[in-house]
């Protein structure tokens, strides 16, 4: 099993953070502007761990060189079933330097936006304290 998948499925926030490059760029499915940097990305991912229920990966797709992965997932957020995909690119050291998330359907994306919006003050504090 891929180390990122194992870290997420065991909800190991420290292991997830250890896999992030310092200059990682996180592109959210519900925010217009990408977030740059390890501290904010790790804080956002901790927030996601708090709001997603019944999370599980259902498929993993990898480029033969191992530097690009897509992890298809399902979860529940705000009572809505959500389907999504984490698109990851890994740098030369094997750390995630690009992290893009896409989700569907729109009603679940809106529920995710609301749930993460409620977390964002905490996320900002966590990122600032890193």
MMTF fields as JSON, N, C-alpha, C and O atoms, coordinates in Angstrom:
{
  "mmtfVersion": "1.0.0",
  "mmtfProducer": "UNKNOWN",
  "numBonds": 519,
  "numAtoms": 520,
  "numGroups": 130,
  "numChains": 1,
  "numModels": 1,
  "chainsPerModel": [1],
  "groupsPerChain": [130],
  "chainIdList": ["A"],
  "bondAtomList": [4, 2, 8, 6, 12, 10, 16, 14, 20, 18, 24, 22, 28, 26, 32, 30, 36, 34, 40, 38, 44, 42, 48, 46, 52, 50, 56, 54, 60, 58, 64, 62, 68, 66, 72, 70, 76, 74, 80, 78, 84, 82, 88, 86, 92, 90, 96, 94, 100, 98, 104, 102, 108, 106, 112, 110, 116, 114, 120, 118, 124, 122, 128, 126, 132, 130, 136, 134, 140, 138, 144, 142, 148, 146, 152, 150, 156, 154, 160, 158, 164, 162, 168, 166, 172, 170, 176, 174, 180, 178, 184, 182, 188, 186, 192, 190, 196, 194, 200, 198, 204, 202, 208, 206, 212, 210, 216, 214, 220, 218, 224, 222, 228, 226, 232, 230, 236, 234, 240, 238, 244, 242, 248, 246, 252, 250, 256, 254, 260, 258, 264, 262, 268, 266, 272, 270, 276, 274, 280, 278, 284, 282, 288, 286, 292, 290, 296, 294, 300, 298, 304, 302, 308, 306, 312, 310, 316, 314, 320, 318, 324, 322, 328, 326, 332, 330, 336, 334, 340, 338, 344, 342, 348, 346, 352, 350, 356, 354, 360, 358, 364, 362, 368, 366, 372, 370, 376, 374, 380, 378, 384, 382, 388, 386, 392, 390, 396, 394, 400, 398, 404, 402, 408, 406, 412, 410, 416, 414, 420, 418, 424, 422, 428, 426, 432, 430, 436, 434, 440, 438, 444, 442, 448, 446, 452, 450, 456, 454, 460, 458, 464, 462, 468, 466, 472, 470, 476, 474, 480, 478, 484, 482, 488, 486, 492, 490, 496, 494, 500, 498, 504, 502, 508, 506, 512, 510, 516, 514],
  "bondOrderList": [1, 1, 1, 1, 1, 1, 1, 1, 1, 1, 1, 1, 1, 1, 1, 1, 1, 1, 1, 1, 1, 1, 1, 1, 1, 1, 1, 1, 1, 1, 1, 1, 1, 1, 1, 1, 1, 1, 1, 1, 1, 1, 1, 1, 1, 1, 1, 1, 1, 1, 1, 1, 1, 1, 1, 1, 1, 1, 1, 1, 1, 1, 1, 1, 1, 1, 1, 1, 1, 1, 1, 1, 1, 1, 1, 1, 1, 1, 1, 1, 1, 1, 1, 1, 1, 1, 1, 1, 1, 1, 1, 1, 1, 1, 1, 1, 1, 1, 1, 1, 1, 1, 1, 1, 1, 1, 1, 1, 1, 1, 1, 1, 1, 1, 1, 1, 1, 1, 1, 1, 1, 1, 1, 1, 1, 1, 1, 1, 1],
  "groupList": [{"groupName": "UNK", "atomNameList": ["N", "CA", "C", "O"], "elementList": ["N", "C", "C", "O"], "formalChargeList": [0, 0, 0, 0], "bondAtomList": [1, 0, 2, 1, 3, 2], "bondOrderList": [1, 1, 2], "singleLetterCode": "X", "chemCompType": "L-PEPTIDE LINKING"}],
  "groupTypeList": [0, 0, 0, 0, 0, 0, 0, 0, 0, 0, 0, 0, 0, 0, 0, 0, 0, 0, 0, 0, 0, 0, 0, 0, 0, 0, 0, 0, 0, 0, 0, 0, 0, 0, 0, 0, 0, 0, 0, 0, 0, 0, 0, 0, 0, 0, 0, 0, 0, 0, 0, 0, 0, 0, 0, 0, 0, 0, 0, 0, 0, 0, 0, 0, 0, 0, 0, 0, 0, 0, 0, 0, 0, 0, 0, 0, 0, 0, 0, 0, 0, 0, 0, 0, 0, 0, 0, 0, 0, 0, 0, 0, 0, 0, 0, 0, 0, 0, 0, 0, 0, 0, 0, 0, 0, 0, 0, 0, 0, 0, 0, 0, 0, 0, 0, 0, 0, 0, 0, 0, 0, 0, 0, 0, 0, 0, 0, 0, 0, 0],
  "groupIdList": [1, 2, 3, 4, 5, 6, 7, 8, 9, 10, 11, 12, 13, 14, 15, 16, 17, 18, 19, 20, 21, 22, 23, 24, 25, 26, 27, 28, 29, 30, 31, 32, 33, 34, 35, 36, 37, 38, 39, 40, 41, 42, 43, 44, 45, 46, 47, 48, 49, 50, 51, 52, 53, 54, 55, 56, 57, 58, 59, 60, 61, 62, 63, 64, 65, 66, 67, 68, 69, 70, 71, 72, 73, 74, 75, 76, 77, 78, 79, 80, 81, 82, 83, 84, 85, 86, 87, 88, 89, 90, 91, 92, 93, 94, 95, 96, 97, 98, 99, 100, 101, 102, 103, 104, 105, 106, 107, 108, 109, 110, 111, 112, 113, 114, 115, 116, 117, 118, 119, 120, 121, 122, 123, 124, 125, 126, 127, 128, 129, 130],
  "secStructList": [7, 7, 2, 2, 2, 2, 2, 2, 2, 6, 6, 7, 2, 2, 2, 2, 2, 2, 6, 3, 3, 3, 3, 3, 3, 3, 3, 7, 1, 1, 7, 1, 1, 7, 3, 3, 1, 2, 2, 2, 2, 2, 2, 2, 2, 2, 2, 2, 2, 2, 2, 7, 3, 3, 3, 3, 3, 3, 3, 3, 3, 3, 7, 6, 6, 1, 1, 3, 3, 3, 3, 3, 3, 3, 3, 3, 3, 6, 6, 3, 3, 3, 3, 3, 3, 3, 3, 3, 3, 3, 7, 6, 6, 1, 7, 3, 3, 3, 3, 3, 3, 3, 3, 3, 7, 2, 2, 2, 2, 2, 2, 2, 2, 2, 2, 2, 2, 2, 2, 2, 2, 2, 2, 2, 2, 2, 2, 2, 2, 7],
  "xCoordList": [0.849, 0.0, 0.896, 1.923, 0.498, 1.26, 1.295, 0.281, 2.442, 2.55, 1.522, 1.024, 1.205, 0.201, -1.164, -1.857, -1.533, -2.823, -2.883, -3.889, -1.823, -1.789, -1.934, -2.657, -1.253, -1.327, -2.742, -3.243, -3.384, -4.739, -5.725, -6.561, -5.627, -6.595, -6.469, -7.443, -5.28, -5.115, -5.286, -5.147, -5.591, -5.821, -4.604, -4.741, -3.424, -2.167, -1.699, -0.948, -2.139, -1.834, -0.333, 0.138, 0.424, 1.879, 2.535, 3.432, 2.096, 2.656, 2.283, 3.088, 1.057, 0.649, 1.552, 2.075, 1.73, 2.559, 3.993, 4.612, 4.519, 5.899, 6.076, 7.191, 4.989, 5.06, 4.961, 5.094, 4.73, 4.58, 5.924, 6.725, 6.158, 7.331, 7.109, 5.965, 8.175, 8.06, 7.318, 6.574, 7.518, 6.917, 5.663, 5.3, 5.003, 3.795, 2.753, 2.616, 2.027, 0.907, -0.348, -0.442, -1.323, -2.584, -3.691, -3.925, -4.37, -5.495, -6.768, -6.996, -7.584, -8.826, -9.944, -9.947, -10.89, -12.04, -13.04, -13.938, -12.891, -13.894, -13.32, -14.074, -12.032, -11.419, -10.827, -10.291, -10.925, -10.454, -8.937, -8.389, -8.262, -6.809, -6.121, -6.535, -5.08, -4.323, -3.604, -3.334, -3.308, -2.571, -1.151, -0.947, -0.17, 1.228, 1.891, 1.778, 2.584, 3.379, 2.902, 1.723, 3.863, 3.609, 2.706, 1.806, 2.933, 2.175, 0.679, -0.13, 0.305, -1.122, -1.717, -2.852, -0.976, -1.498, -1.73, -2.77, -0.791, -0.955, -2.157, -2.925, -2.327, -3.464, -4.787, -5.76, -4.83, -6.047, -6.361, -7.514, -5.346, -5.577, -6.032, -6.834, -5.532, -6.039, -7.516, -8.311, -7.871, -9.272, -10.145, -11.257, -9.639, -10.376, -10.589, -11.672, -9.571, -9.723, -10.828, -11.504, -11.012, -12.063, -13.453, -14.415, -13.594, -14.938, -15.413, -16.619, -14.494, -14.912, -15.27, -14.53, -16.402, -16.808, -16.818, -16.997, -16.63, -16.701, -15.783, -16.116, -14.624, -13.689, -13.049, -12.658, -12.95, -12.193, -11.771, -12.5, -10.567, -10.111, -10.675, -10.69, -11.136, -11.732, -10.917, -11.16, -9.946, -9.132, -7.858, -7.849, -6.783, -5.494, -4.947, -4.884, -4.553, -4.018, -2.636, -2.487, -1.627, -0.267, 0.412, 0.219, 1.204, 2.059, 3.188, 3.65, 3.644, 4.725, 5.979, 6.679, 6.284, 7.486, 7.257, 8.2, 6.015, 5.712, 5.608, 5.428, 5.715, 5.698, 4.325, 4.118, 3.379, 2.011, 1.052, 1.108, 0.161, -0.838, -2.2, -2.309, -3.228, -4.609, -5.251, -5.213, -5.839, -6.499, -7.981, -8.339, -8.835, -10.273, -10.87, -10.561, -11.735, -12.28, -13.783, -14.377, -14.375, -15.749, -15.728, -14.851, -16.703, -16.824, -18.209, -19.007, -18.469, -19.683, -19.259, -18.347, -19.925, -19.672, -21.015, -21.726, -21.338, -22.595, -23.804, -24.792, -23.722, -24.831, -24.904, -25.818, -23.976, -23.95, -22.848, -21.727, -23.179, -22.165, -21.355, -21.905, -20.037, -19.139, -18.213, -17.771, -17.927, -16.929, -15.854, -16.144, -14.621, -13.555, -12.296, -12.207, -11.318, -10.02, -8.927, -9.015, -7.898, -6.685, -5.669, -5.287, -5.235, -4.201, -2.902, -2.8, -1.915, -0.657, 0.521, 0.585, 1.441, 2.722, 3.805, 3.753, 4.781, 5.875, 7.173, 7.47, 7.941, 9.218, 10.296, 10.014, 11.525, 12.637, 12.906, 13.429, 12.553, 12.759, 11.566, 11.568, 10.552, 9.383, 8.363, 7.485, 8.476, 7.515, 6.492, 6.786, 5.304, 4.228, 4.496, 4.578, 4.634, 4.855, 3.657, 3.604, 2.716, 1.488, 0.342, 0.415, -0.715, -1.826, -3.116, -3.425, -3.86, -5.116, -6.239, -6.112, -7.347, -8.513, -9.696, -9.932, -10.43, -11.686, -12.763, -12.515, -13.98, -15.09, -16.377, -16.504, -17.323, -18.655, -19.621, -19.144, -20.871, -21.634, -21.585, -20.998, -22.211, -22.187, -22.725, -22.16, -23.798, -24.374, -23.373, -23.326, -22.581, -21.555, -20.389, -19.823, -20.027, -18.967, -19.381, -18.551, -20.646, -21.136, -21.099, -20.734, -21.478, -21.402, -19.956, -19.681, -19.033, -17.609, -17.133, -16.4, -17.545, -17.167, -17.65, -16.905, -18.873, -19.417, -18.659, -18.312, -18.405, -17.722, -16.291, -15.824, -15.601, -14.225, -14.199, -13.277, -15.193, -15.289, -15.394, -14.81, -16.146, -16.29, -14.983, -14.785, -14.103, -12.813, -11.706, -10.637, -11.957, -10.829, -10.139, -8.942, -10.819, -10.134, -9.114, -7.978, -9.527, -8.624, -7.475, -6.322, -7.789, -6.768, -5.727, -4.527, -6.178, -5.258, -4.362, -3.165, -4.933, -4.132, -3.094, -1.93, -3.519, -2.575, -1.439, -0.283, -1.75, -0.718, 0.24, 1.446, -0.274, 0.574, 1.48, 2.579, 1.018, 1.795, 2.807, 3.591, 2.803, 3.718, 5.136, 6.022],
  "yCoordList": [-1.179, 0.0, 1.244, 1.28, 2.249, 3.49, 4.157, 4.159, 4.723, 5.35, 6.468, 6.614, 7.244, 8.291, 7.679, 8.108, 6.697, 6.039, 5.441, 5.587, 4.775, 4.177, 5.242, 5.044, 6.368, 7.442, 8.008, 8.25, 8.22, 8.773, 7.767, 8.12, 6.533, 5.527, 5.232, 4.821, 5.436, 5.262, 6.593, 6.656, 7.656, 8.992, 9.492, 10.115, 9.209, 9.583, 10.931, 10.983, 12.012, 13.362, 13.638, 14.342, 13.098, 13.309, 12.649, 13.228, 11.44, 10.738, 11.449, 11.515, 11.979, 12.732, 13.961, 14.229, 14.699, 15.9, 15.583, 16.35, 14.474, 14.082, 13.827, 13.908, 13.521, 13.256, 14.519, 14.451, 15.666, 16.924, 17.624, 17.707, 18.123, 18.947, 20.318, 20.743, 21.006, 22.344, 23.298, 24.165, 23.139, 24.047, 23.472, 23.887, 22.529, 21.924, 22.992, 23.989, 22.76, 23.614, 22.757, 21.711, 23.225, 22.513, 23.264, 24.444, 22.574, 23.152, 22.488, 21.295, 23.29, 22.831, 22.732, 23.466, 21.827, 21.758, 22.891, 23.095, 23.626, 24.636, 26.044, 26.97, 26.227, 27.551, 27.954, 27.118, 29.226, 29.719, 29.691, 29.266, 30.14, 30.307, 29.105, 28.685, 28.552, 27.47, 27.965, 29.157, 27.04, 27.334, 26.821, 25.689, 27.651, 27.27, 27.076, 27.919, 25.952, 25.697, 24.517, 24.163, 23.929, 22.722, 22.994, 22.204, 24.1, 24.361, 24.479, 23.844, 25.292, 25.468, 24.196, 23.843, 23.505, 22.275, 21.223, 20.564, 21.052, 20.069, 20.434, 19.556, 21.722, 22.156, 21.908, 21.486, 22.167, 21.894, 20.401, 20.009, 19.576, 18.13, 17.614, 16.682, 18.206, 17.835, 18.219, 17.482, 19.375, 19.786, 18.819, 18.497, 18.362, 17.382, 16.097, 15.513, 15.658, 14.458, 14.641, 13.679, 15.867, 16.133, 16.153, 15.757, 16.603, 16.755, 15.567, 15.349, 14.79, 13.618, 12.471, 12.163, 11.846, 10.635, 9.488, 9.704, 8.288, 7.076, 7.16, 6.654, 7.803, 7.984, 6.658, 5.87, 6.429, 5.266, 5.485, 6.057, 5.008, 5.025, 3.797, 2.702, 3.99, 2.887, 2.51, 1.477, 3.358, 3.065, 3.891, 5.015, 3.311, 3.999, 3.839, 2.731, 4.952, 4.949, 5.596, 6.675, 4.948, 5.47, 5.508, 4.623, 6.539, 6.647, 5.633, 5.424, 5.002, 4.012, 4.52, 3.736, 5.829, 6.341, 6.602, 6.939, 6.451, 6.592, 8.008, 8.219, 8.997, 10.394, 11.03, 12.111, 10.381, 10.88, 9.788, 8.655, 10.155, 9.211, 9.888, 11.096, 9.087, 9.532, 8.536, 7.326, 9.061, 8.23, 8.608, 9.71, 7.701, 7.94, 7.553, 6.495, 8.433, 8.189, 8.431, 9.067, 7.901, 8.217, 8.599, 8.176, 9.403, 9.821, 10.42, 10.49, 10.843, 11.585, 12.879, 12.893, 13.964, 15.252, 15.979, 16.145, 16.401, 17.099, 16.307, 16.872, 14.987, 14.133, 13.852, 13.16, 14.365, 14.165, 13.182, 13.264, 12.264, 11.343, 12.085, 12.731, 11.978, 12.685, 11.686, 10.717, 11.932, 11.165, 12.147, 13.296, 11.696, 12.611, 11.899, 10.671, 12.725, 12.186, 13.13, 14.343, 12.562, 13.28, 13.032, 11.889, 14.093, 14.004, 14.507, 15.668, 13.628, 13.971, 13.865, 12.956, 14.801, 14.704, 14.684, 15.442, 13.816, 13.641, 14.184, 13.96, 14.899, 15.44, 14.347, 13.172, 14.765, 13.806, 13.079, 11.964, 13.699, 13.061, 12.213, 11.648, 12.127, 11.325, 12.057, 11.431, 13.39, 14.184, 14.817, 15.094, 15.035, 15.611, 17.094, 17.857, 17.503, 18.923, 19.563, 20.783, 18.758, 19.264, 18.352, 17.136, 18.938, 18.181, 18.871, 19.97, 18.228, 18.779, 17.821, 16.608, 18.379, 17.574, 18.017, 19.211, 17.043, 17.297, 16.444, 15.305, 17.012, 16.28, 16.485, 17.419, 15.584, 15.659, 14.984, 14.239, 15.16, 16.112, 17.499, 17.698, 18.447, 19.831, 19.981, 20.735, 19.281, 19.404, 18.96, 19.545, 17.945, 17.489, 18.471, 18.708, 19.04, 20.05, 21.261, 21.851, 21.634, 22.752, 22.401, 23.235, 21.163, 20.732, 20.734, 21.119, 20.306, 20.326, 21.763, 22.044, 22.664, 24.071, 24.643, 25.355, 24.342, 24.825, 24.235, 24.951, 22.932, 22.265, 22.775, 23.003, 22.951, 23.445, 24.921, 25.363, 25.69, 27.089, 27.226, 28.133, 26.316, 26.318, 25.945, 26.291, 25.257, 24.839, 25.869, 25.772, 26.857, 27.635, 28.508, 28.759, 28.979, 29.735, 28.828, 29.234, 27.622, 26.658, 26.291, 26.21, 26.072, 25.736, 26.852, 26.581, 28.091, 29.234, 29.302, 29.566, 29.064, 29.066, 27.951, 28.168, 26.747, 25.614, 25.904, 25.601, 26.486, 26.79, 27.84, 27.742, 28.844, 29.904, 29.398, 29.917, 28.379, 27.841, 26.796, 26.328, 26.421, 25.364, 25.845, 25.076],
  "zCoordList": [0.0, 0.0, 0.0, 0.677, -0.759, -0.835, 0.545, 1.244, 0.953, 2.277, 2.518, 3.634, 1.494, 1.668, 1.967, 2.889, 1.198, 1.42, 2.819, 3.514, 3.233, 4.571, 5.65, 6.626, 5.482, 6.477, 6.57, 7.668, 5.426, 5.43, 6.015, 6.847, 5.584, 6.043, 7.532, 8.163, 8.103, 9.551, 10.292, 11.513, 9.534, 10.096, 10.878, 11.93, 10.349, 10.982, 10.437, 9.463, 11.063, 10.584, 10.548, 9.655, 11.5, 11.507, 10.309, 9.696, 9.966, 8.806, 7.505, 6.576, 7.442, 6.259, 6.114, 5.033, 7.201, 7.16, 6.757, 6.02, 7.226, 6.894, 5.399, 4.884, 4.704, 3.267, 2.416, 1.194, 3.044, 2.309, 2.125, 3.057, 0.924, 0.666, 1.292, 1.455, 1.641, 2.218, 1.284, 1.743, -0.024, -1.008, -1.667, -2.768, -1.009, -1.571, -1.894, -1.183, -2.977, -3.353, -3.279, -3.92, -2.475, -2.287, -3.013, -2.752, -3.927, -4.651, -4.154, -4.357, -3.501, -2.884, -3.918, -4.907, -3.69, -4.601, -4.377, -5.194, -3.28, -2.946, -2.769, -2.473, -2.937, -2.811, -4.153, -4.879, -4.477, -5.765, -5.872, -6.889, -4.826, -4.857, -4.187, -3.106, -4.817, -4.172, -2.911, -2.76, -2.03, -0.793, -0.971, -1.41, -0.632, -0.8, 0.555, 1.445, 0.698, 1.884, 2.699, 2.716, 3.369, 4.169, 5.366, 5.649, 6.073, 7.298, 7.015, 7.691, 6.018, 5.732, 5.137, 5.455, 4.285, 3.694, 4.765, 4.76, 5.676, 6.76, 7.625, 8.019, 7.924, 8.746, 8.032, 8.657, 6.729, 5.957, 5.978, 6.162, 5.792, 5.77, 7.133, 7.2, 8.221, 9.552, 9.672, 10.256, 9.115, 9.108, 8.33, 8.748, 7.209, 6.405, 7.197, 7.153, 7.914, 8.741, 9.778, 10.142, 10.252, 11.239, 10.618, 11.277, 9.364, 8.797, 7.98, 7.862, 7.411, 6.634, 7.565, 8.5, 7.307, 8.011, 7.008, 5.81, 7.496, 6.656, 5.438, 4.366, 5.608, 4.501, 4.126, 4.986, 2.803, 2.333, 0.884, 0.074, 0.594, -0.787, -1.485, -0.923, -2.711, -3.463, -4.69, -5.314, -5.032, -6.21, -6.147, -5.646, -6.664, -6.732, -8.138, -8.67, -8.733, -10.09, -10.02, -9.446, -10.599, -10.496, -11.855, -12.688, -12.061, -13.218, -13.052, -11.931, -14.123, -13.986, -13.286, -12.646, -13.394, -12.726, -11.238, -10.522, -10.761, -9.34, -8.837, -7.638, -9.722, -9.263, -9.338, -8.786, -10.011, -10.081, -9.637, -10.115, -8.702, -8.197, -8.156, -7.942, -8.365, -8.164, -7.212, -7.437, -6.147, -5.145, -5.131, -4.716, -5.58, -5.64, -4.286, -3.738, -3.753, -2.424, -2.352, -3.223, -1.287, -0.91, 0.564, 1.317, 0.963, 2.357, 2.538, 1.604, 3.751, 4.07, 4.74, 5.567, 4.378, 5.022, 5.125, 4.134, 6.327, 6.53, 6.085, 5.615, 6.235, 5.829, 4.341, 3.893, 3.573, 2.116, 1.741, 2.245, 0.858, 0.336, -0.715, -1.606, -0.592, -1.494, -2.165, -1.548, -3.429, -4.172, -4.587, -4.922, -4.564, -4.935, -5.346, -5.359, -5.683, -6.078, -5.61, -5.797, -5.0, -4.641, -5.747, -6.0, -6.399, -7.428, -6.812, -6.416, -6.735, -6.077, -7.041, -7.869, -6.918, -7.611, -6.546, -5.577, -6.733, -5.782, -6.375, -7.548, -5.555, -5.999, -6.004, -5.77, -6.273, -6.366, -5.053, -5.062, -3.915, -2.608, -2.17, -1.077, -3.027, -2.692, -1.832, -1.238, -1.763, -0.998, -1.946, -3.109, -1.427, -2.234, -2.439, -1.476, -3.707, -3.995, -4.698, -4.849, -5.118, -5.727, -5.305, -5.48, -4.75, -4.184, -4.621, -4.161, -5.504, -6.01, -5.667, -5.838, -5.177, -4.819, -5.67, -5.856, -6.181, -6.887, -6.244, -5.849, -6.141, -5.528, -6.321, -7.114, -6.083, -6.664, -5.712, -4.856, -5.771, -6.566, -5.936, -4.872, -6.614, -6.161, -4.739, -3.946, -4.409, -3.056, -1.992, -0.91, -2.281, -1.331, -1.286, -0.22, -2.43, -2.454, -1.628, -0.936, -1.692, -0.893, 0.597, 1.425, 0.934, 2.335, 2.817, 3.953, 1.961, 2.313, 2.52, 3.467, 1.643, 1.77, 3.098, 3.772, 3.475, 4.748, 5.935, 6.874, 5.889, 6.996, 7.145, 8.261, 6.033, 6.1, 6.476, 7.162, 6.041, 6.434, 7.942, 8.535, 8.561, 10.016, 10.712, 11.877, 10.024, 10.571, 10.341, 10.942, 9.471, 8.958, 9.988, 9.848, 11.004, 12.049, 12.757, 13.005, 13.073, 13.714, 12.769, 13.193, 11.503, 10.516, 10.436, 10.399, 10.408, 10.343, 11.563, 11.443, 12.747, 13.987, 13.947, 14.285, 13.528, 13.455, 12.488, 12.785, 11.336, 10.341, 10.867, 10.641, 11.566, 12.115, 13.226, 13.423, 13.954, 15.064, 14.648, 15.475, 13.374, 12.912, 12.804, 12.43]
}
